[in-house]
């Protein structure tokens, strides 16, 4: 699955318009622009597994017609409060530094995007995922699953309470460690509209050594993946606060991955 950013009908190509002008049966469909220099390439030399899994044929745009845009949606009615509080999903509290993570989903003009399903997944404080294929010999935390979800509100805002994730080794090369990060998935108005990315923490000493972080060609785009520590968001005697906005398009667009990555 590609994670390209849907663009507005105003960006329909001239070719599309010409085709539409020639026949009433044609539907003007939005194209999927992928700005240069922002998103990582599908095949990146330093990120070993991309060599085998990147597409070798040109991507085919699957137009979103009635079936794709009217499919089932995961709405507010089945999301519970503990879905967005990863510290409250078990009988006891998880180990680690408690953090509040807040931000907004915005379009290229800074307008908030409500009703976006955001799902996150992350390691526990020791850098271990609760996953069948996890091999990192760090302790599991019986009180931490590492999965959360919420919907953005009318102001495009999301909020999670969780634990600071740990760094972990991933075997890409000798002594390879991923900087601490949280994976994000966003669903738009349909399951066919999904974007996936990762959020990092400021000042991580592993940035310079991480091929995934550095597969993003542009330095400013890389920095847009790093959350900001926000003293106003902290809660005294309880939790630190980080703020991270997600921008879908435009010059300040967040970097999105080409596919779901389990690292
Ligand atoms: Fe990861």
PDB file of C-alpha atoms and ligand atoms in Angstrom:
ATOM      1  CA  UNK A   1       0.000   0.000   0.000  1.00  0.00           C
ATOM      2  CA  UNK A   2       1.308   3.418  -0.794  1.00  0.00           C
ATOM      3  CA  UNK A   3       0.889   6.172   1.726  1.00  0.00           C
ATOM      4  CA  UNK A   4       0.720   9.061  -0.660  1.00  0.00           C
ATOM      5  CA  UNK A   5      -1.178  12.118   0.379  1.00  0.00           C
ATOM      6  CA  UNK A   6      -4.549  12.556  -1.299  1.00  0.00           C
ATOM      7  CA  UNK A   7      -4.742  15.882  -3.090  1.00  0.00           C
ATOM      8  CA  UNK A   8      -7.796  17.992  -3.718  1.00  0.00           C
ATOM      9  CA  UNK A   9      -9.720  17.775  -6.963  1.00  0.00           C
ATOM     10  CA  UNK A  10      -8.218  21.149  -7.877  1.00  0.00           C
ATOM     11  CA  UNK A  11      -4.971  19.269  -8.433  1.00  0.00           C
ATOM     12  CA  UNK A  12      -6.441  16.935 -11.020  1.00  0.00           C
ATOM     13  CA  UNK A  13      -3.976  16.832 -13.864  1.00  0.00           C
ATOM     14  CA  UNK A  14      -4.505  18.536 -17.190  1.00  0.00           C
ATOM     15  CA  UNK A  15      -4.656  15.101 -18.800  1.00  0.00           C
ATOM     16  CA  UNK A  16      -7.483  14.091 -16.509  1.00  0.00           C
ATOM     17  CA  UNK A  17      -9.365  17.240 -17.380  1.00  0.00           C
ATOM     18  CA  UNK A  18      -8.860  16.727 -21.088  1.00  0.00           C
ATOM     19  CA  UNK A  19     -10.189  13.201 -20.843  1.00  0.00           C
ATOM     20  CA  UNK A  20     -13.170  14.408 -18.853  1.00  0.00           C
ATOM     21  CA  UNK A  21     -13.915  17.136 -21.352  1.00  0.00           C
ATOM     22  CA  UNK A  22     -14.075  14.613 -24.151  1.00  0.00           C
ATOM     23  CA  UNK A  23     -16.669  12.328 -22.635  1.00  0.00           C
ATOM     24  CA  UNK A  24     -19.422  12.722 -20.068  1.00  0.00           C
ATOM     25  CA  UNK A  25     -18.893   9.211 -18.645  1.00  0.00           C
ATOM     26  CA  UNK A  26     -15.471  10.014 -17.215  1.00  0.00           C
ATOM     27  CA  UNK A  27     -15.213  10.942 -13.549  1.00  0.00           C
ATOM     28  CA  UNK A  28     -12.731  13.612 -12.404  1.00  0.00           C
ATOM     29  CA  UNK A  29     -10.721  11.746  -9.802  1.00  0.00           C
ATOM     30  CA  UNK A  30      -8.115  13.283  -7.515  1.00  0.00           C
ATOM     31  CA  UNK A  31      -4.534  12.287  -8.151  1.00  0.00           C
ATOM     32  CA  UNK A  32      -1.976  11.488  -5.470  1.00  0.00           C
ATOM     33  CA  UNK A  33       0.897  13.906  -5.473  1.00  0.00           C
ATOM     34  CA  UNK A  34       4.151  12.857  -3.844  1.00  0.00           C
ATOM     35  CA  UNK A  35       6.315  15.941  -3.311  1.00  0.00           C
ATOM     36  CA  UNK A  36       9.970  15.465  -4.030  1.00  0.00           C
ATOM     37  CA  UNK A  37      12.465  15.518  -1.199  1.00  0.00           C
ATOM     38  CA  UNK A  38       9.977  14.972   1.622  1.00  0.00           C
ATOM     39  CA  UNK A  39       9.070  11.318   1.758  1.00  0.00           C
ATOM     40  CA  UNK A  40      11.668   8.530   1.915  1.00  0.00           C
ATOM     41  CA  UNK A  41      12.418   6.539  -1.232  1.00  0.00           C
ATOM     42  CA  UNK A  42      10.874   3.095  -1.500  1.00  0.00           C
ATOM     43  CA  UNK A  43      14.344   1.561  -1.796  1.00  0.00           C
ATOM     44  CA  UNK A  44      16.985   3.016   0.534  1.00  0.00           C
ATOM     45  CA  UNK A  45      20.431   1.471   0.566  1.00  0.00           C
ATOM     46  CA  UNK A  46      21.038   1.825   4.291  1.00  0.00           C
ATOM     47  CA  UNK A  47      17.660   0.309   5.195  1.00  0.00           C
ATOM     48  CA  UNK A  48      18.379  -3.266   4.245  1.00  0.00           C
ATOM     49  CA  UNK A  49      14.938  -4.823   3.969  1.00  0.00           C
ATOM     50  CA  UNK A  50      13.733  -2.227   1.458  1.00  0.00           C
ATOM     51  CA  UNK A  51      15.930  -3.921  -1.186  1.00  0.00           C
ATOM     52  CA  UNK A  52      13.643  -6.951  -1.296  1.00  0.00           C
ATOM     53  CA  UNK A  53      10.267  -5.400  -0.666  1.00  0.00           C
ATOM     54  CA  UNK A  54      10.216  -2.229  -2.732  1.00  0.00           C
ATOM     55  CA  UNK A  55       8.078  -2.334  -5.889  1.00  0.00           C
ATOM     56  CA  UNK A  56      10.025  -2.825  -9.115  1.00  0.00           C
ATOM     57  CA  UNK A  57       7.171  -1.799 -11.394  1.00  0.00           C
ATOM     58  CA  UNK A  58       5.633   1.660 -11.621  1.00  0.00           C
ATOM     59  CA  UNK A  59       2.886   2.150  -9.053  1.00  0.00           C
ATOM     60  CA  UNK A  60      -0.678   1.910 -10.320  1.00  0.00           C
ATOM     61  CA  UNK A  61      -3.144   4.451  -9.018  1.00  0.00           C
ATOM     62  CA  UNK A  62      -6.298   2.774  -7.782  1.00  0.00           C
ATOM     63  CA  UNK A  63      -9.064   5.345  -8.144  1.00  0.00           C
ATOM     64  CA  UNK A  64     -11.330   5.785  -5.188  1.00  0.00           C
ATOM     65  CA  UNK A  65     -14.865   5.233  -6.402  1.00  0.00           C
ATOM     66  CA  UNK A  66     -18.100   4.724  -4.539  1.00  0.00           C
ATOM     67  CA  UNK A  67     -17.064   1.410  -2.982  1.00  0.00           C
ATOM     68  CA  UNK A  68     -13.764   2.728  -1.685  1.00  0.00           C
ATOM     69  CA  UNK A  69     -15.115   5.920  -0.140  1.00  0.00           C
ATOM     70  CA  UNK A  70     -18.279   4.480   1.412  1.00  0.00           C
ATOM     71  CA  UNK A  71     -16.776   1.465   3.135  1.00  0.00           C
ATOM     72  CA  UNK A  72     -17.098   0.834   6.873  1.00  0.00           C
ATOM     73  CA  UNK A  73     -15.507   3.326   9.245  1.00  0.00           C
ATOM     74  CA  UNK A  74     -14.261   2.897  12.774  1.00  0.00           C
ATOM     75  CA  UNK A  75     -16.067   5.708  14.524  1.00  0.00           C
ATOM     76  CA  UNK A  76     -16.193   7.209  17.976  1.00  0.00           C
ATOM     77  CA  UNK A  77     -18.893   4.816  19.106  1.00  0.00           C
ATOM     78  CA  UNK A  78     -16.526   1.891  19.553  1.00  0.00           C
ATOM     79  CA  UNK A  79     -13.563   3.806  20.975  1.00  0.00           C
ATOM     80  CA  UNK A  80     -13.294   3.782  24.752  1.00  0.00           C
ATOM     81  CA  UNK A  81     -11.435   6.290  26.976  1.00  0.00           C
ATOM     82  CA  UNK A  82      -8.767   3.751  27.859  1.00  0.00           C
ATOM     83  CA  UNK A  83      -7.959   3.323  24.169  1.00  0.00           C
ATOM     84  CA  UNK A  84      -6.078   6.641  24.305  1.00  0.00           C
ATOM     85  CA  UNK A  85      -4.600   6.098  27.775  1.00  0.00           C
ATOM     86  CA  UNK A  86      -2.036   3.349  27.400  1.00  0.00           C
ATOM     87  CA  UNK A  87      -1.292   3.464  31.122  1.00  0.00           C
ATOM     88  CA  UNK A  88      -4.821   2.372  32.047  1.00  0.00           C
ATOM     89  CA  UNK A  89      -5.312  -0.723  29.919  1.00  0.00           C
ATOM     90  CA  UNK A  90      -4.323  -3.281  32.569  1.00  0.00           C
ATOM     91  CA  UNK A  91      -4.812  -3.970  36.253  1.00  0.00           C
ATOM     92  CA  UNK A  92      -1.634  -2.126  37.259  1.00  0.00           C
ATOM     93  CA  UNK A  93       0.361   0.802  35.927  1.00  0.00           C
ATOM     94  CA  UNK A  94       3.206   0.199  33.476  1.00  0.00           C
ATOM     95  CA  UNK A  95       6.846   0.858  34.282  1.00  0.00           C
ATOM     96  CA  UNK A  96       8.541   3.924  32.853  1.00  0.00           C
ATOM     97  CA  UNK A  97       8.272   7.671  32.361  1.00  0.00           C
ATOM     98  CA  UNK A  98       4.645   8.722  31.955  1.00  0.00           C
ATOM     99  CA  UNK A  99       4.107  11.187  29.069  1.00  0.00           C
ATOM    100  CA  UNK A 100       1.202  13.169  27.631  1.00  0.00           C
ATOM    101  CA  UNK A 101       1.299  13.355  23.847  1.00  0.00           C
ATOM    102  CA  UNK A 102      -0.887  15.902  22.131  1.00  0.00           C
ATOM    103  CA  UNK A 103      -1.171  17.483  18.703  1.00  0.00           C
ATOM    104  CA  UNK A 104      -3.397  18.329  15.770  1.00  0.00           C
ATOM    105  CA  UNK A 105      -3.986  16.937  12.306  1.00  0.00           C
ATOM    106  CA  UNK A 106      -3.873  19.809   9.805  1.00  0.00           C
ATOM    107  CA  UNK A 107      -4.191  20.360   6.084  1.00  0.00           C
ATOM    108  CA  UNK A 108      -1.753  22.445   4.047  1.00  0.00           C
ATOM    109  CA  UNK A 109      -3.490  25.681   5.039  1.00  0.00           C
ATOM    110  CA  UNK A 110      -3.367  24.893   8.739  1.00  0.00           C
ATOM    111  CA  UNK A 111      -7.018  23.952   8.915  1.00  0.00           C
ATOM    112  CA  UNK A 112      -7.816  21.240  11.449  1.00  0.00           C
ATOM    113  CA  UNK A 113      -9.004  17.858  10.221  1.00  0.00           C
ATOM    114  CA  UNK A 114     -11.620  16.355  12.550  1.00  0.00           C
ATOM    115  CA  UNK A 115     -12.817  12.758  12.771  1.00  0.00           C
ATOM    116  CA  UNK A 116      -9.486  11.208  11.817  1.00  0.00           C
ATOM    117  CA  UNK A 117      -8.813   7.863  13.425  1.00  0.00           C
ATOM    118  CA  UNK A 118      -5.290   7.871  14.847  1.00  0.00           C
ATOM    119  CA  UNK A 119      -3.734   4.608  15.971  1.00  0.00           C
ATOM    120  CA  UNK A 120      -0.337   4.358  17.643  1.00  0.00           C
ATOM    121  CA  UNK A 121       1.950   1.486  18.560  1.00  0.00           C
ATOM    122  CA  UNK A 122       5.241   1.504  20.435  1.00  0.00           C
ATOM    123  CA  UNK A 123       7.665  -0.402  22.631  1.00  0.00           C
ATOM    124  CA  UNK A 124       7.496  -0.420  26.386  1.00  0.00           C
ATOM    125  CA  UNK A 125       9.977   1.534  28.508  1.00  0.00           C
ATOM    126  CA  UNK A 126      12.596  -1.181  28.022  1.00  0.00           C
ATOM    127  CA  UNK A 127      12.414  -1.017  24.237  1.00  0.00           C
ATOM    128  CA  UNK A 128      10.408  -4.189  23.735  1.00  0.00           C
ATOM    129  CA  UNK A 129       7.308  -4.640  21.579  1.00  0.00           C
ATOM    130  CA  UNK A 130       4.587  -7.014  22.682  1.00  0.00           C
ATOM    131  CA  UNK A 131       4.698  -8.920  19.399  1.00  0.00           C
ATOM    132  CA  UNK A 132       5.165 -12.551  18.383  1.00  0.00           C
ATOM    133  CA  UNK A 133       8.158 -11.727  16.192  1.00  0.00           C
ATOM    134  CA  UNK A 134       9.919  -9.594  18.803  1.00  0.00           C
ATOM    135  CA  UNK A 135      13.406 -10.913  19.610  1.00  0.00           C
ATOM    136  CA  UNK A 136      14.819  -8.154  21.793  1.00  0.00           C
ATOM    137  CA  UNK A 137      15.782  -9.761  25.142  1.00  0.00           C
ATOM    138  CA  UNK A 138      14.352  -6.898  27.200  1.00  0.00           C
ATOM    139  CA  UNK A 139      11.600  -7.469  29.765  1.00  0.00           C
ATOM    140  CA  UNK A 140       7.960  -7.432  28.818  1.00  0.00           C
ATOM    141  CA  UNK A 141       5.700  -5.286  30.959  1.00  0.00           C
ATOM    142  CA  UNK A 142       2.506  -7.127  31.978  1.00  0.00           C
ATOM    143  CA  UNK A 143       0.781  -3.764  32.333  1.00  0.00           C
ATOM    144  CA  UNK A 144       1.648  -2.361  28.942  1.00  0.00           C
ATOM    145  CA  UNK A 145       0.395  -3.405  25.512  1.00  0.00           C
ATOM    146  CA  UNK A 146       1.751  -0.427  23.587  1.00  0.00           C
ATOM    147  CA  UNK A 147      -1.291   0.151  21.363  1.00  0.00           C
ATOM    148  CA  UNK A 148      -3.663   3.112  21.446  1.00  0.00           C
ATOM    149  CA  UNK A 149      -6.229   4.905  19.331  1.00  0.00           C
ATOM    150  CA  UNK A 150      -8.432   7.989  19.316  1.00  0.00           C
ATOM    151  CA  UNK A 151     -10.374  10.231  16.966  1.00  0.00           C
ATOM    152  CA  UNK A 152      -9.395  13.843  16.328  1.00  0.00           C
ATOM    153  CA  UNK A 153     -11.956  16.295  17.717  1.00  0.00           C
ATOM    154  CA  UNK A 154     -13.582  19.249  15.946  1.00  0.00           C
ATOM    155  CA  UNK A 155     -10.302  21.169  16.289  1.00  0.00           C
ATOM    156  CA  UNK A 156      -8.298  18.331  14.746  1.00  0.00           C
ATOM    157  CA  UNK A 157      -6.779  17.568  18.151  1.00  0.00           C
ATOM    158  CA  UNK A 158      -5.606  14.204  19.449  1.00  0.00           C
ATOM    159  CA  UNK A 159      -4.284  13.279  22.882  1.00  0.00           C
ATOM    160  CA  UNK A 160      -2.610  10.167  24.268  1.00  0.00           C
ATOM    161  CA  UNK A 161      -1.252   9.267  27.673  1.00  0.00           C
ATOM    162  CA  UNK A 162       1.485   6.703  27.450  1.00  0.00           C
ATOM    163  CA  UNK A 163       5.003   5.714  28.520  1.00  0.00           C
ATOM    164  CA  UNK A 164       8.246   6.997  27.029  1.00  0.00           C
ATOM    165  CA  UNK A 165       9.299   4.199  24.644  1.00  0.00           C
ATOM    166  CA  UNK A 166      12.828   2.793  24.711  1.00  0.00           C
ATOM    167  CA  UNK A 167      15.425   2.347  21.983  1.00  0.00           C
ATOM    168  CA  UNK A 168      15.829  -1.170  20.609  1.00  0.00           C
ATOM    169  CA  UNK A 169      18.270  -3.144  18.432  1.00  0.00           C
ATOM    170  CA  UNK A 170      16.923  -4.190  15.030  1.00  0.00           C
ATOM    171  CA  UNK A 171      19.645  -6.124  13.235  1.00  0.00           C
ATOM    172  CA  UNK A 172      19.800  -3.958  10.115  1.00  0.00           C
ATOM    173  CA  UNK A 173      23.567  -3.674  10.477  1.00  0.00           C
ATOM    174  CA  UNK A 174      26.180  -4.094  13.185  1.00  0.00           C
ATOM    175  CA  UNK A 175      25.051  -2.490  16.445  1.00  0.00           C
ATOM    176  CA  UNK A 176      21.915  -1.006  14.902  1.00  0.00           C
ATOM    177  CA  UNK A 177      19.568   0.725  17.358  1.00  0.00           C
ATOM    178  CA  UNK A 178      16.343   2.525  16.545  1.00  0.00           C
ATOM    179  CA  UNK A 179      15.877   5.907  18.227  1.00  0.00           C
ATOM    180  CA  UNK A 180      12.878   5.912  20.551  1.00  0.00           C
ATOM    181  CA  UNK A 181       9.754   6.467  18.470  1.00  0.00           C
ATOM    182  CA  UNK A 182       6.007   5.982  18.307  1.00  0.00           C
ATOM    183  CA  UNK A 183       4.343   4.669  15.146  1.00  0.00           C
ATOM    184  CA  UNK A 184       1.285   6.576  13.911  1.00  0.00           C
ATOM    185  CA  UNK A 185      -1.447   5.475  11.510  1.00  0.00           C
ATOM    186  CA  UNK A 186      -4.121   7.889  10.277  1.00  0.00           C
ATOM    187  CA  UNK A 187      -7.340   6.935   8.563  1.00  0.00           C
ATOM    188  CA  UNK A 188      -9.273   9.555   6.620  1.00  0.00           C
ATOM    189  CA  UNK A 189     -12.854   9.194   5.480  1.00  0.00           C
ATOM    190  CA  UNK A 190     -12.349   5.607   4.372  1.00  0.00           C
ATOM    191  CA  UNK A 191     -10.077   2.651   4.994  1.00  0.00           C
ATOM    192  CA  UNK A 192      -8.465   3.300   1.630  1.00  0.00           C
ATOM    193  CA  UNK A 193      -7.186   6.633   2.944  1.00  0.00           C
ATOM    194  CA  UNK A 194      -4.421   5.657   5.296  1.00  0.00           C
ATOM    195  CA  UNK A 195      -1.149   7.355   6.154  1.00  0.00           C
ATOM    196  CA  UNK A 196       1.615   5.883   8.310  1.00  0.00           C
ATOM    197  CA  UNK A 197       4.551   7.617   9.954  1.00  0.00           C
ATOM    198  CA  UNK A 198       6.771   7.681  13.049  1.00  0.00           C
ATOM    199  CA  UNK A 199       7.230  10.333  15.715  1.00  0.00           C
ATOM    200  CA  UNK A 200      10.576  10.795  17.482  1.00  0.00           C
ATOM    201  CA  UNK A 201      11.698  12.525  20.664  1.00  0.00           C
ATOM    202  CA  UNK A 202      13.933  15.621  20.759  1.00  0.00           C
ATOM    203  CA  UNK A 203      17.649  15.260  21.360  1.00  0.00           C
ATOM    204  CA  UNK A 204      17.882  11.531  20.721  1.00  0.00           C
ATOM    205  CA  UNK A 205      21.583  10.569  20.365  1.00  0.00           C
ATOM    206  CA  UNK A 206      20.681   7.798  17.890  1.00  0.00           C
ATOM    207  CA  UNK A 207      19.352  10.065  15.110  1.00  0.00           C
ATOM    208  CA  UNK A 208      22.675  10.211  13.282  1.00  0.00           C
ATOM    209  CA  UNK A 209      22.954   6.413  13.179  1.00  0.00           C
ATOM    210  CA  UNK A 210      19.418   5.478  12.109  1.00  0.00           C
ATOM    211  CA  UNK A 211      18.905   4.649   8.409  1.00  0.00           C
ATOM    212  CA  UNK A 212      15.123   4.921   8.696  1.00  0.00           C
ATOM    213  CA  UNK A 213      15.263   8.448  10.125  1.00  0.00           C
ATOM    214  CA  UNK A 214      17.932   9.396   7.594  1.00  0.00           C
ATOM    215  CA  UNK A 215      16.096   7.891   4.626  1.00  0.00           C
ATOM    216  CA  UNK A 216      14.113  11.135   4.667  1.00  0.00           C
ATOM    217  CA  UNK A 217      16.129  13.223   2.217  1.00  0.00           C
ATOM    218  CA  UNK A 218      15.483  16.671   3.624  1.00  0.00           C
ATOM    219  CA  UNK A 219      16.809  17.783   7.018  1.00  0.00           C
ATOM    220  CA  UNK A 220      13.849  20.057   7.709  1.00  0.00           C
ATOM    221  CA  UNK A 221      11.466  17.256   6.825  1.00  0.00           C
ATOM    222  CA  UNK A 222      13.321  14.971   9.245  1.00  0.00           C
ATOM    223  CA  UNK A 223      12.970  17.529  12.002  1.00  0.00           C
ATOM    224  CA  UNK A 224       9.223  17.649  11.410  1.00  0.00           C
ATOM    225  CA  UNK A 225       9.121  14.062  12.659  1.00  0.00           C
ATOM    226  CA  UNK A 226      10.508  15.126  16.036  1.00  0.00           C
ATOM    227  CA  UNK A 227       8.019  16.099  18.744  1.00  0.00           C
ATOM    228  CA  UNK A 228       8.568  19.187  20.879  1.00  0.00           C
ATOM    229  CA  UNK A 229       8.870  19.019  24.627  1.00  0.00           C
ATOM    230  CA  UNK A 230       6.111  21.285  25.976  1.00  0.00           C
ATOM    231  CA  UNK A 231       6.346  22.436  29.579  1.00  0.00           C
ATOM    232  CA  UNK A 232       2.770  23.732  29.450  1.00  0.00           C
ATOM    233  CA  UNK A 233       1.581  20.255  28.564  1.00  0.00           C
ATOM    234  CA  UNK A 234       3.322  18.584  31.471  1.00  0.00           C
ATOM    235  CA  UNK A 235       1.274  17.720  34.521  1.00  0.00           C
ATOM    236  CA  UNK A 236       2.992  18.539  37.839  1.00  0.00           C
ATOM    237  CA  UNK A 237       3.919  15.543  39.951  1.00  0.00           C
ATOM    238  CA  UNK A 238       2.633  13.245  37.231  1.00  0.00           C
ATOM    239  CA  UNK A 239       3.780  13.378  33.586  1.00  0.00           C
ATOM    240  CA  UNK A 240       5.976  15.100  30.979  1.00  0.00           C
ATOM    241  CA  UNK A 241       4.374  16.578  27.859  1.00  0.00           C
ATOM    242  CA  UNK A 242       5.220  16.401  24.157  1.00  0.00           C
ATOM    243  CA  UNK A 243       3.464  18.106  21.275  1.00  0.00           C
ATOM    244  CA  UNK A 244       3.481  16.939  17.672  1.00  0.00           C
ATOM    245  CA  UNK A 245       1.301  18.217  14.823  1.00  0.00           C
ATOM    246  CA  UNK A 246       0.698  16.147  11.705  1.00  0.00           C
ATOM    247  CA  UNK A 247       0.364  18.085   8.439  1.00  0.00           C
ATOM    248  CA  UNK A 248      -1.064  16.137   5.520  1.00  0.00           C
ATOM    249  CA  UNK A 249       0.106  18.266   2.610  1.00  0.00           C
ATOM    250  CA  UNK A 250       2.055  21.317   1.553  1.00  0.00           C
ATOM    251  CA  UNK A 251       5.484  22.709   2.365  1.00  0.00           C
ATOM    252  CA  UNK A 252       5.197  21.690   6.019  1.00  0.00           C
ATOM    253  CA  UNK A 253       3.926  18.192   5.268  1.00  0.00           C
ATOM    254  CA  UNK A 254       4.752  15.434   7.687  1.00  0.00           C
ATOM    255  CA  UNK A 255       6.848  12.630   6.237  1.00  0.00           C
ATOM    256  CA  UNK A 256       4.811   9.525   5.494  1.00  0.00           C
ATOM    257  CA  UNK A 257       6.059   6.021   4.938  1.00  0.00           C
ATOM    258  CA  UNK A 258       5.406   3.988   1.866  1.00  0.00           C
ATOM    259  CA  UNK A 259       4.055   1.042   3.786  1.00  0.00           C
ATOM    260  CA  UNK A 260       3.421  -0.228   7.264  1.00  0.00           C
ATOM    261  CA  UNK A 261       6.732  -1.095   8.833  1.00  0.00           C
ATOM    262  CA  UNK A 262       7.096  -3.374  11.786  1.00  0.00           C
ATOM    263  CA  UNK A 263      10.253  -1.659  12.977  1.00  0.00           C
TER     264      UNK A 263
HETATM  265 FE1  LIG B   1       9.274   0.704  15.811  1.00  0.00          FE
END
